[in-house]
Amino acid sequence: MSTLTVTAAVRGGHELPVYPSYYPHEIEVWTVAPDAAERLLQQSKIHAYLGNDLHLSGSAPDLITAVESLGSLVIVRINPQSSYAKENTTACAVAHAVARKLSSNNPDVILHPYPITPLHGDYLYHVDLAEAAKRRLLSDTPVEPTTGNLKVKAAGAAAERLLHAEKATQESDWDVEIKETSLAELTDSAMTVINGWLVPPVARSGWYQAYLALRDAIDVGTRESVEVDLQRIQSGDFNDPVDHINLERAVVTALVNDCRQVVVGYTLKREYFNSEFSAGIENIAFDSLTGLNAAIFLRTVKLKDFPWNGWLRVGIDARPASAWNPITGFSDKFGRLLWSAVADPALLPSPYDQAWMANRITEVQTSPSR
């Protein structure tokens, strides 16, 4: 028996350049000035804009949708040299009066005389204290007639918009200072990212951000007590979760007891994306503290005109400002967005909480079969 073998040439082709996937396969990040962002969004040249200074020329068109996150804390500080600072009762009355006036004159300021807001992941642990603080503010007898001669100044350009120019003072003998502290300004100086982890781990917690905002104004005795509780929290020196929460509540209570520097409200940050069909995007997830500049946004967003993959174009109001650090990564706003696009960490900051969430897999405990 004979066997005939025929051998033919086999050509090696190329694999598919794009694998079908739910996510965009290419993400382009642009630095875009706020005055150009609206036009680029409406023309679908960018899908989303990450920045707080975009002011639409009119009411938002149907194809542009906003997401809201925590923008800033509004802080009132009484001058230690002012006669209004001699008694804490007087300082509280003045702070409450200024808070009411700020809220009535500025619709974007949400009256909230407690440093932990509903956008913080640990707000439910403090909701009773926050509501009690608001009741005290609203039930106080208004003292505006006696504080009409207050010398009020704005701390920085951000707070100047909260005051009418004719009411702001440039004098050194001011009575009340208004300060608007952005969340990034509050946390960036105290937070470091090492190998994907936030240091300290409590950096996203409302109680810790309250500590950063108000610690400078408390007296020496109160500060020592607060520092002891802070050390216990960070070292895990507590008996159970209830003890842990009570320690955090004690820290914030000590911080807000002195009215010489208090949080009286907060503002929201609005960021916009194109939701038009079919040139826009959908399935938008964002962080309650950092908005769209979060890893969860780039891991969930989907382009409407592609069943899979596609080209995502994102505009941001910041330029690259830091080099790559092999330990801490990128530390600037542009770099953090870029790193969110290319990194693949095991855990991500939970978008609506102070905890972490699994990036790809989650351990699930199931009941044994019977």
CSV table of C-alpha atoms in Angstrom, one decimal:
chain,number,residue,atom,x,y,z
A,1,MET,CA,0.0,0.0,0.0
A,2,SER,CA,1.4,3.4,-0.9
A,3,THR,CA,0.6,6.7,0.7
A,4,LEU,CA,0.5,10.0,-1.1
A,5,THR,CA,1.3,13.0,1.1
A,6,VAL,CA,0.6,16.5,-0.3
A,7,THR,CA,2.2,19.5,1.5
A,8,ALA,CA,1.0,23.0,0.8
A,9,ALA,CA,2.3,26.3,1.9
A,10,VAL,CA,0.6,27.7,5.0
A,11,ARG,CA,0.5,31.5,5.5
A,12,GLY,CA,0.6,32.9,9.0
A,13,GLY,CA,-1.9,35.8,9.3
A,14,HIS,CA,-2.2,38.5,11.9
A,15,GLU,CA,-4.5,38.3,14.8
A,16,LEU,CA,-7.3,40.7,15.2
A,17,PRO,CA,-5.9,44.1,16.2
A,18,VAL,CA,-8.9,44.8,18.5
A,19,TYR,CA,-10.4,42.2,20.8
A,20,PRO,CA,-14.2,42.6,21.4
A,21,SER,CA,-14.7,44.1,24.8
A,22,TYR,CA,-17.2,46.2,26.7
A,23,TYR,CA,-14.7,49.0,27.4
A,24,PRO,CA,-13.2,51.6,25.0
A,25,HIS,CA,-9.9,50.2,23.6
A,26,GLU,CA,-8.4,53.6,23.2
A,27,ILE,CA,-8.7,56.6,25.6
A,28,GLU,CA,-7.4,60.0,24.7
A,29,VAL,CA,-6.9,62.6,27.3
A,30,TRP,CA,-6.8,66.3,26.3
A,31,THR,CA,-6.1,69.4,28.3
A,32,VAL,CA,-9.0,71.7,27.5
A,33,ALA,CA,-9.7,75.3,28.7
A,34,PRO,CA,-13.1,75.7,30.3
A,35,ASP,CA,-14.3,78.3,27.7
A,36,ALA,CA,-13.7,75.7,24.9
A,37,ALA,CA,-15.2,72.7,26.7
A,38,GLU,CA,-18.9,73.4,26.0
A,39,ARG,CA,-18.4,73.7,22.3
A,40,LEU,CA,-16.3,70.5,22.1
A,41,LEU,CA,-18.9,68.6,24.2
A,42,GLN,CA,-21.8,69.8,21.9
A,43,GLN,CA,-19.8,68.9,18.8
A,44,SER,CA,-19.0,65.4,20.3
A,45,LYS,CA,-15.3,66.1,20.0
A,46,ILE,CA,-14.9,65.1,23.6
A,47,HIS,CA,-17.2,62.8,25.5
A,48,ALA,CA,-16.7,64.2,29.0
A,49,TYR,CA,-15.1,67.2,30.7
A,50,LEU,CA,-13.4,66.9,34.1
A,51,GLY,CA,-13.3,70.3,35.6
A,52,ASN,CA,-15.4,72.6,37.9
A,53,ASP,CA,-15.1,75.8,36.0
A,54,LEU,CA,-17.3,74.9,33.0
A,55,HIS,CA,-20.2,77.3,33.0
A,56,LEU,CA,-22.8,76.6,30.3
A,57,SER,CA,-23.9,79.6,28.2
A,58,GLY,CA,-27.5,78.7,28.9
A,59,SER,CA,-29.5,75.9,30.3
A,60,ALA,CA,-27.8,72.6,29.7
A,61,PRO,CA,-28.9,71.1,26.3
A,62,ASP,CA,-30.4,67.7,26.2
A,63,LEU,CA,-27.2,66.1,24.9
A,64,ILE,CA,-25.1,67.3,27.9
A,65,THR,CA,-25.6,65.7,31.3
A,66,ALA,CA,-24.1,66.7,34.6
A,67,VAL,CA,-22.8,64.6,37.6
A,68,GLU,CA,-22.4,66.1,41.0
A,69,SER,CA,-19.8,65.5,43.6
A,70,LEU,CA,-18.4,67.3,46.7
A,71,GLY,CA,-16.8,70.5,45.6
A,72,SER,CA,-15.7,72.4,48.7
A,73,LEU,CA,-16.3,73.1,52.4
A,74,VAL,CA,-17.3,76.7,53.3
A,75,ILE,CA,-15.6,77.7,56.6
A,76,VAL,CA,-16.2,80.7,58.8
A,77,ARG,CA,-13.4,81.8,61.1
A,78,ILE,CA,-13.6,84.4,63.9
A,79,ASN,CA,-10.5,86.6,64.3
A,80,PRO,CA,-8.9,85.6,67.7
A,81,GLN,CA,-8.2,89.3,68.3
A,82,SER,CA,-11.8,90.3,67.6
A,83,SER,CA,-14.2,91.1,70.5
A,84,TYR,CA,-16.6,88.5,69.0
A,85,ALA,CA,-14.1,85.7,69.8
A,86,LYS,CA,-13.9,86.4,73.6
A,87,GLU,CA,-16.9,84.2,74.4
A,88,ASN,CA,-17.7,81.0,72.5
A,89,THR,CA,-21.5,81.8,72.8
A,90,THR,CA,-20.9,85.1,70.9
A,91,ALA,CA,-18.7,83.4,68.4
A,92,CYS,CA,-21.4,80.8,67.7
A,93,ALA,CA,-24.0,83.5,67.2
A,94,VAL,CA,-21.8,85.4,64.8
A,95,ALA,CA,-20.9,82.2,62.9
A,96,HIS,CA,-24.5,81.2,62.6
A,97,ALA,CA,-25.6,84.6,61.4
A,98,VAL,CA,-22.9,84.7,58.7
A,99,ALA,CA,-23.8,81.2,57.7
A,100,ARG,CA,-27.4,82.1,57.1
A,101,LYS,CA,-26.5,85.2,55.1
A,102,LEU,CA,-24.0,83.3,53.0
A,103,SER,CA,-26.6,80.6,52.2
A,104,SER,CA,-29.3,83.2,51.4
A,105,ASN,CA,-27.0,85.2,49.1
A,106,ASN,CA,-25.4,82.2,47.4
A,107,PRO,CA,-27.8,79.5,46.0
A,108,ASP,CA,-24.8,77.2,45.4
A,109,VAL,CA,-23.9,77.1,49.1
A,110,ILE,CA,-25.8,74.3,50.8
A,111,LEU,CA,-26.3,75.2,54.5
A,112,HIS,CA,-24.8,72.4,56.5
A,113,PRO,CA,-23.1,73.4,59.8
A,114,TYR,CA,-21.3,70.1,60.2
A,115,PRO,CA,-18.0,69.1,58.5
A,116,ILE,CA,-19.2,65.7,57.3
A,117,THR,CA,-21.6,66.0,54.4
A,118,PRO,CA,-24.1,63.5,52.9
A,119,LEU,CA,-21.5,62.8,50.2
A,120,HIS,CA,-19.0,61.3,52.6
A,121,GLY,CA,-19.1,57.6,53.1
A,122,ASP,CA,-19.3,57.8,56.9
A,123,TYR,CA,-22.1,60.4,57.0
A,124,LEU,CA,-24.6,57.9,58.4
A,125,TYR,CA,-22.4,57.5,61.5
A,126,HIS,CA,-22.9,61.2,62.1
A,127,VAL,CA,-26.3,62.0,60.7
A,128,ASP,CA,-27.9,62.6,64.2
A,129,LEU,CA,-25.1,65.1,65.1
A,130,ALA,CA,-25.4,66.9,61.7
A,131,GLU,CA,-29.1,67.3,62.0
A,132,ALA,CA,-28.8,68.5,65.6
A,133,ALA,CA,-26.3,71.1,64.5
A,134,LYS,CA,-28.6,72.4,61.8
A,135,ARG,CA,-31.5,72.6,64.2
A,136,ARG,CA,-29.4,74.7,66.5
A,137,LEU,CA,-28.4,77.0,63.7
A,138,LEU,CA,-32.0,77.5,62.5
A,139,SER,CA,-33.4,77.9,66.0
A,140,ASP,CA,-31.0,80.6,67.1
A,141,THR,CA,-32.3,84.1,67.4
A,142,PRO,CA,-31.0,86.0,64.3
A,143,VAL,CA,-28.3,88.5,65.3
A,144,GLU,CA,-27.9,90.2,62.0
A,145,PRO,CA,-28.9,93.7,63.4
A,146,THR,CA,-26.1,93.5,65.9
A,147,THR,CA,-23.5,92.2,63.4
A,148,GLY,CA,-24.2,94.7,60.6
A,149,ASN,CA,-20.8,96.3,61.3
A,150,LEU,CA,-18.9,93.1,61.0
A,151,LYS,CA,-15.6,93.4,59.1
A,152,VAL,CA,-15.7,90.4,56.8
A,153,LYS,CA,-12.9,89.3,54.5
A,154,ALA,CA,-12.4,86.5,52.0
A,155,ALA,CA,-9.5,84.1,52.3
A,156,GLY,CA,-8.4,83.7,48.7
A,157,ALA,CA,-10.0,84.2,45.3
A,158,ALA,CA,-12.3,81.1,45.7
A,159,ALA,CA,-14.1,82.8,48.7
A,160,GLU,CA,-14.4,86.2,47.1
A,161,ARG,CA,-17.3,85.1,45.0
A,162,LEU,CA,-19.2,84.4,48.2
A,163,LEU,CA,-19.0,88.0,49.2
A,164,HIS,CA,-20.1,91.1,47.5
A,165,ALA,CA,-17.2,93.3,46.7
A,166,GLU,CA,-18.5,96.3,48.7
A,167,LYS,CA,-18.9,94.1,51.8
A,168,ALA,CA,-15.4,92.6,51.8
A,169,THR,CA,-12.7,94.3,53.8
A,170,GLN,CA,-9.0,94.4,53.2
A,171,GLU,CA,-8.2,95.6,56.7
A,172,SER,CA,-6.0,93.7,59.1
A,173,ASP,CA,-8.5,94.2,62.0
A,174,TRP,CA,-11.1,91.9,60.4
A,175,ASP,CA,-13.8,90.2,62.5
A,176,VAL,CA,-14.8,87.2,60.3
A,177,GLU,CA,-13.0,85.4,57.5
A,178,ILE,CA,-14.8,83.3,54.9
A,179,LYS,CA,-12.8,80.5,53.4
A,180,GLU,CA,-13.8,78.0,50.7
A,181,THR,CA,-11.6,74.9,50.8
A,182,SER,CA,-11.8,72.6,47.9
A,183,LEU,CA,-11.6,68.9,48.7
A,184,ALA,CA,-8.5,68.4,46.6
A,185,GLU,CA,-6.8,71.3,48.5
A,186,LEU,CA,-7.8,69.7,51.8
A,187,THR,CA,-6.6,66.2,51.2
A,188,ASP,CA,-3.7,66.5,48.7
A,189,SER,CA,-1.3,67.9,51.2
A,190,ALA,CA,-2.0,65.1,53.7
A,191,MET,CA,-2.4,62.2,51.3
A,192,THR,CA,0.2,60.0,49.5
A,193,VAL,CA,-0.4,57.1,47.1
A,194,ILE,CA,2.1,54.3,47.5
A,195,ASN,CA,1.8,51.3,45.2
A,196,GLY,CA,-1.9,52.0,44.7
A,197,TRP,CA,-2.7,52.5,48.4
A,198,LEU,CA,-3.8,55.7,50.0
A,199,VAL,CA,-1.7,56.9,52.9
A,200,PRO,CA,-3.2,57.4,55.4
A,201,PRO,CA,-6.0,55.0,54.7
A,202,VAL,CA,-8.5,57.3,56.3
A,203,ALA,CA,-7.8,60.1,53.8
A,204,ARG,CA,-11.3,59.7,52.2
A,205,SER,CA,-13.2,59.6,55.5
A,206,GLY,CA,-15.3,62.6,56.4
A,207,TRP,CA,-14.2,62.6,60.1
A,208,TYR,CA,-10.5,62.8,59.0
A,209,GLN,CA,-11.2,65.6,56.5
A,210,ALA,CA,-13.0,67.5,59.3
A,211,TYR,CA,-9.8,67.1,61.4
A,212,LEU,CA,-7.7,68.5,58.5
A,213,ALA,CA,-10.1,71.5,58.1
A,214,LEU,CA,-10.5,72.5,61.7
A,215,ARG,CA,-7.5,71.3,63.7
A,216,ASP,CA,-5.7,74.7,63.5
A,217,ALA,CA,-8.3,76.5,65.5
A,218,ILE,CA,-8.8,74.3,68.5
A,219,ASP,CA,-7.0,75.0,71.8
A,220,VAL,CA,-4.1,73.0,73.1
A,221,GLY,CA,-6.0,70.9,75.6
A,222,THR,CA,-8.6,69.9,73.0
A,223,ARG,CA,-5.9,69.2,70.4
A,224,GLU,CA,-4.2,66.8,72.8
A,225,SER,CA,-7.4,64.9,73.4
A,226,VAL,CA,-8.1,64.8,69.7
A,227,GLU,CA,-4.6,63.5,68.9
A,228,VAL,CA,-5.0,60.7,71.4
A,229,ASP,CA,-8.3,59.6,69.8
A,230,LEU,CA,-6.7,59.9,66.3
A,231,GLN,CA,-3.8,57.7,67.3
A,232,ARG,CA,-6.1,55.1,68.7
A,233,ILE,CA,-8.1,55.0,65.5
A,234,GLN,CA,-5.1,54.8,63.2
A,235,SER,CA,-3.4,52.1,65.3
A,236,GLY,CA,-6.6,50.0,65.7
A,237,ASP,CA,-6.7,50.5,69.4
A,238,PHE,CA,-10.5,49.9,69.9
A,239,ASN,CA,-12.6,47.1,71.0
A,240,ASP,CA,-15.1,46.7,68.2
A,241,PRO,CA,-16.7,48.6,65.3
A,242,VAL,CA,-19.0,50.5,67.7
A,243,ASP,CA,-16.1,51.7,69.7
A,244,HIS,CA,-14.3,52.7,66.5
A,245,ILE,CA,-17.3,54.8,65.3
A,246,ASN,CA,-17.7,56.4,68.7
A,247,LEU,CA,-14.0,57.4,68.6
A,248,GLU,CA,-14.6,59.1,65.2
A,249,ARG,CA,-17.7,60.9,66.5
A,250,ALA,CA,-15.7,62.1,69.6
A,251,VAL,CA,-13.0,63.6,67.3
A,252,VAL,CA,-15.6,65.5,65.3
A,253,THR,CA,-17.5,66.6,68.4
A,254,ALA,CA,-14.4,68.1,69.9
A,255,LEU,CA,-13.6,69.9,66.6
A,256,VAL,CA,-17.0,71.5,66.3
A,257,ASN,CA,-17.5,72.5,69.9
A,258,ASP,CA,-15.5,75.7,69.4
A,259,CYS,CA,-17.3,78.1,67.1
A,260,ARG,CA,-14.2,80.2,66.3
A,261,GLN,CA,-13.7,78.2,63.2
A,262,VAL,CA,-16.6,76.1,61.8
A,263,VAL,CA,-17.8,74.6,58.6
A,264,VAL,CA,-21.1,76.2,57.7
A,265,GLY,CA,-21.9,74.6,54.4
A,266,TYR,CA,-20.6,73.0,51.3
A,267,THR,CA,-20.7,73.4,47.5
A,268,LEU,CA,-21.2,70.8,44.7
A,269,LYS,CA,-18.9,70.3,41.8
A,270,ARG,CA,-20.6,69.7,38.5
A,271,GLU,CA,-18.9,67.9,35.6
A,272,TYR,CA,-20.5,67.2,32.2
A,273,PHE,CA,-20.5,64.5,29.6
A,274,ASN,CA,-22.1,64.1,26.2
A,275,SER,CA,-25.2,61.7,26.5
A,276,GLU,CA,-26.4,62.1,22.9
A,277,PHE,CA,-27.5,59.0,21.0
A,278,SER,CA,-25.4,57.8,19.3
A,279,ALA,CA,-22.3,60.0,19.7
A,280,GLY,CA,-22.3,60.1,23.5
A,281,ILE,CA,-21.5,57.8,26.3
A,282,GLU,CA,-23.6,55.9,28.9
A,283,ASN,CA,-23.2,53.7,32.0
A,284,ILE,CA,-21.6,56.5,33.9
A,285,ALA,CA,-20.1,55.8,37.3
A,286,PHE,CA,-18.4,58.5,39.3
A,287,ASP,CA,-16.9,59.1,42.8
A,288,SER,CA,-18.9,61.2,45.3
A,289,LEU,CA,-15.7,63.0,46.4
A,290,THR,CA,-13.6,63.2,43.2
A,291,GLY,CA,-16.3,63.1,40.5
A,292,LEU,CA,-15.4,61.8,37.1
A,293,ASN,CA,-11.6,61.8,37.9
A,294,ALA,CA,-11.9,58.4,39.3
A,295,ALA,CA,-10.8,54.9,38.2
A,296,ILE,CA,-14.4,53.7,38.4
A,297,PHE,CA,-15.5,56.1,35.6
A,298,LEU,CA,-13.0,54.8,33.0
A,299,ARG,CA,-13.9,51.2,34.0
A,300,THR,CA,-17.6,51.5,33.5
A,301,VAL,CA,-18.2,54.1,30.7
A,302,LYS,CA,-19.4,52.8,27.4
A,303,LEU,CA,-19.7,54.5,24.0
A,304,LYS,CA,-23.2,54.5,22.6
A,305,ASP,CA,-22.2,54.1,19.0
A,306,PHE,CA,-20.1,51.0,19.5
A,307,PRO,CA,-21.5,47.6,20.7
A,308,TRP,CA,-18.0,47.1,22.1
A,309,ASN,CA,-14.6,48.9,22.1
A,310,GLY,CA,-14.4,52.4,20.6
A,311,TRP,CA,-12.4,55.6,21.1
A,312,LEU,CA,-13.1,57.6,24.2
A,313,ARG,CA,-12.0,61.3,24.3
A,314,VAL,CA,-11.8,63.0,27.7
A,315,GLY,CA,-11.1,66.7,28.4
A,316,ILE,CA,-9.6,67.9,31.6
A,317,ASP,CA,-8.9,71.4,32.9
A,318,ALA,CA,-5.3,70.6,34.0
A,319,ARG,CA,-2.0,70.2,32.3
A,320,PRO,CA,0.5,67.5,33.1
A,321,ALA,CA,2.5,68.8,36.1
A,322,SER,CA,4.5,65.9,37.5
A,323,ALA,CA,6.9,63.3,36.4
A,324,TRP,CA,6.4,59.6,37.0
A,325,ASN,CA,7.4,58.6,40.5
A,326,PRO,CA,8.2,54.8,40.8
A,327,ILE,CA,6.8,54.8,44.3
A,328,THR,CA,3.9,57.2,44.4
A,329,GLY,CA,3.0,57.3,40.7
A,330,PHE,CA,1.6,60.5,39.3
A,331,SER,CA,0.6,63.1,41.9
A,332,ASP,CA,-1.0,65.8,39.7
A,333,LYS,CA,-4.6,65.9,38.5
A,334,PHE,CA,-3.9,65.1,34.8
A,335,GLY,CA,-1.5,62.3,35.9
A,336,ARG,CA,-4.1,60.7,38.2
A,337,LEU,CA,-6.6,60.5,35.4
A,338,LEU,CA,-3.9,59.0,33.0
A,339,TRP,CA,-2.9,56.4,35.6
A,340,SER,CA,-6.6,55.4,36.1
A,341,ALA,CA,-6.6,54.6,32.4
A,342,VAL,CA,-3.5,52.5,32.3
A,343,ALA,CA,-3.1,51.0,35.7
A,344,ASP,CA,-4.7,47.7,36.8
A,345,PRO,CA,-4.7,47.6,40.6
A,346,ALA,CA,-6.3,44.9,42.6
A,347,LEU,CA,-8.4,47.3,44.6
A,348,LEU,CA,-10.1,50.7,43.8
A,349,PRO,CA,-11.5,53.3,46.1
A,350,SER,CA,-15.1,52.6,46.6
A,351,PRO,CA,-17.0,55.4,44.7
A,352,TYR,CA,-19.6,56.1,47.3
A,353,ASP,CA,-17.8,55.0,50.5
A,354,GLN,CA,-14.6,55.4,52.4
A,355,ALA,CA,-13.6,51.8,51.8
A,356,TRP,CA,-12.1,49.8,48.9
A,357,MET,CA,-13.7,47.6,46.3
A,358,ALA,CA,-12.2,44.8,44.2
A,359,ASN,CA,-11.2,45.8,40.7
A,360,ARG,CA,-11.8,42.5,38.9
A,361,ILE,CA,-12.9,39.7,41.3
A,362,THR,CA,-14.8,39.6,44.5
A,363,GLU,CA,-14.7,36.9,47.2
A,364,VAL,CA,-18.2,35.7,47.8
A,365,GLN,CA,-19.1,33.4,50.7
A,366,THR,CA,-21.8,30.9,49.9
A,367,SER,CA,-23.8,28.6,52.2
A,368,PRO,CA,-22.7,25.0,51.9
A,369,SER,CA,-25.0,22.8,49.9
A,370,ARG,CA,-27.4,20.6,51.9
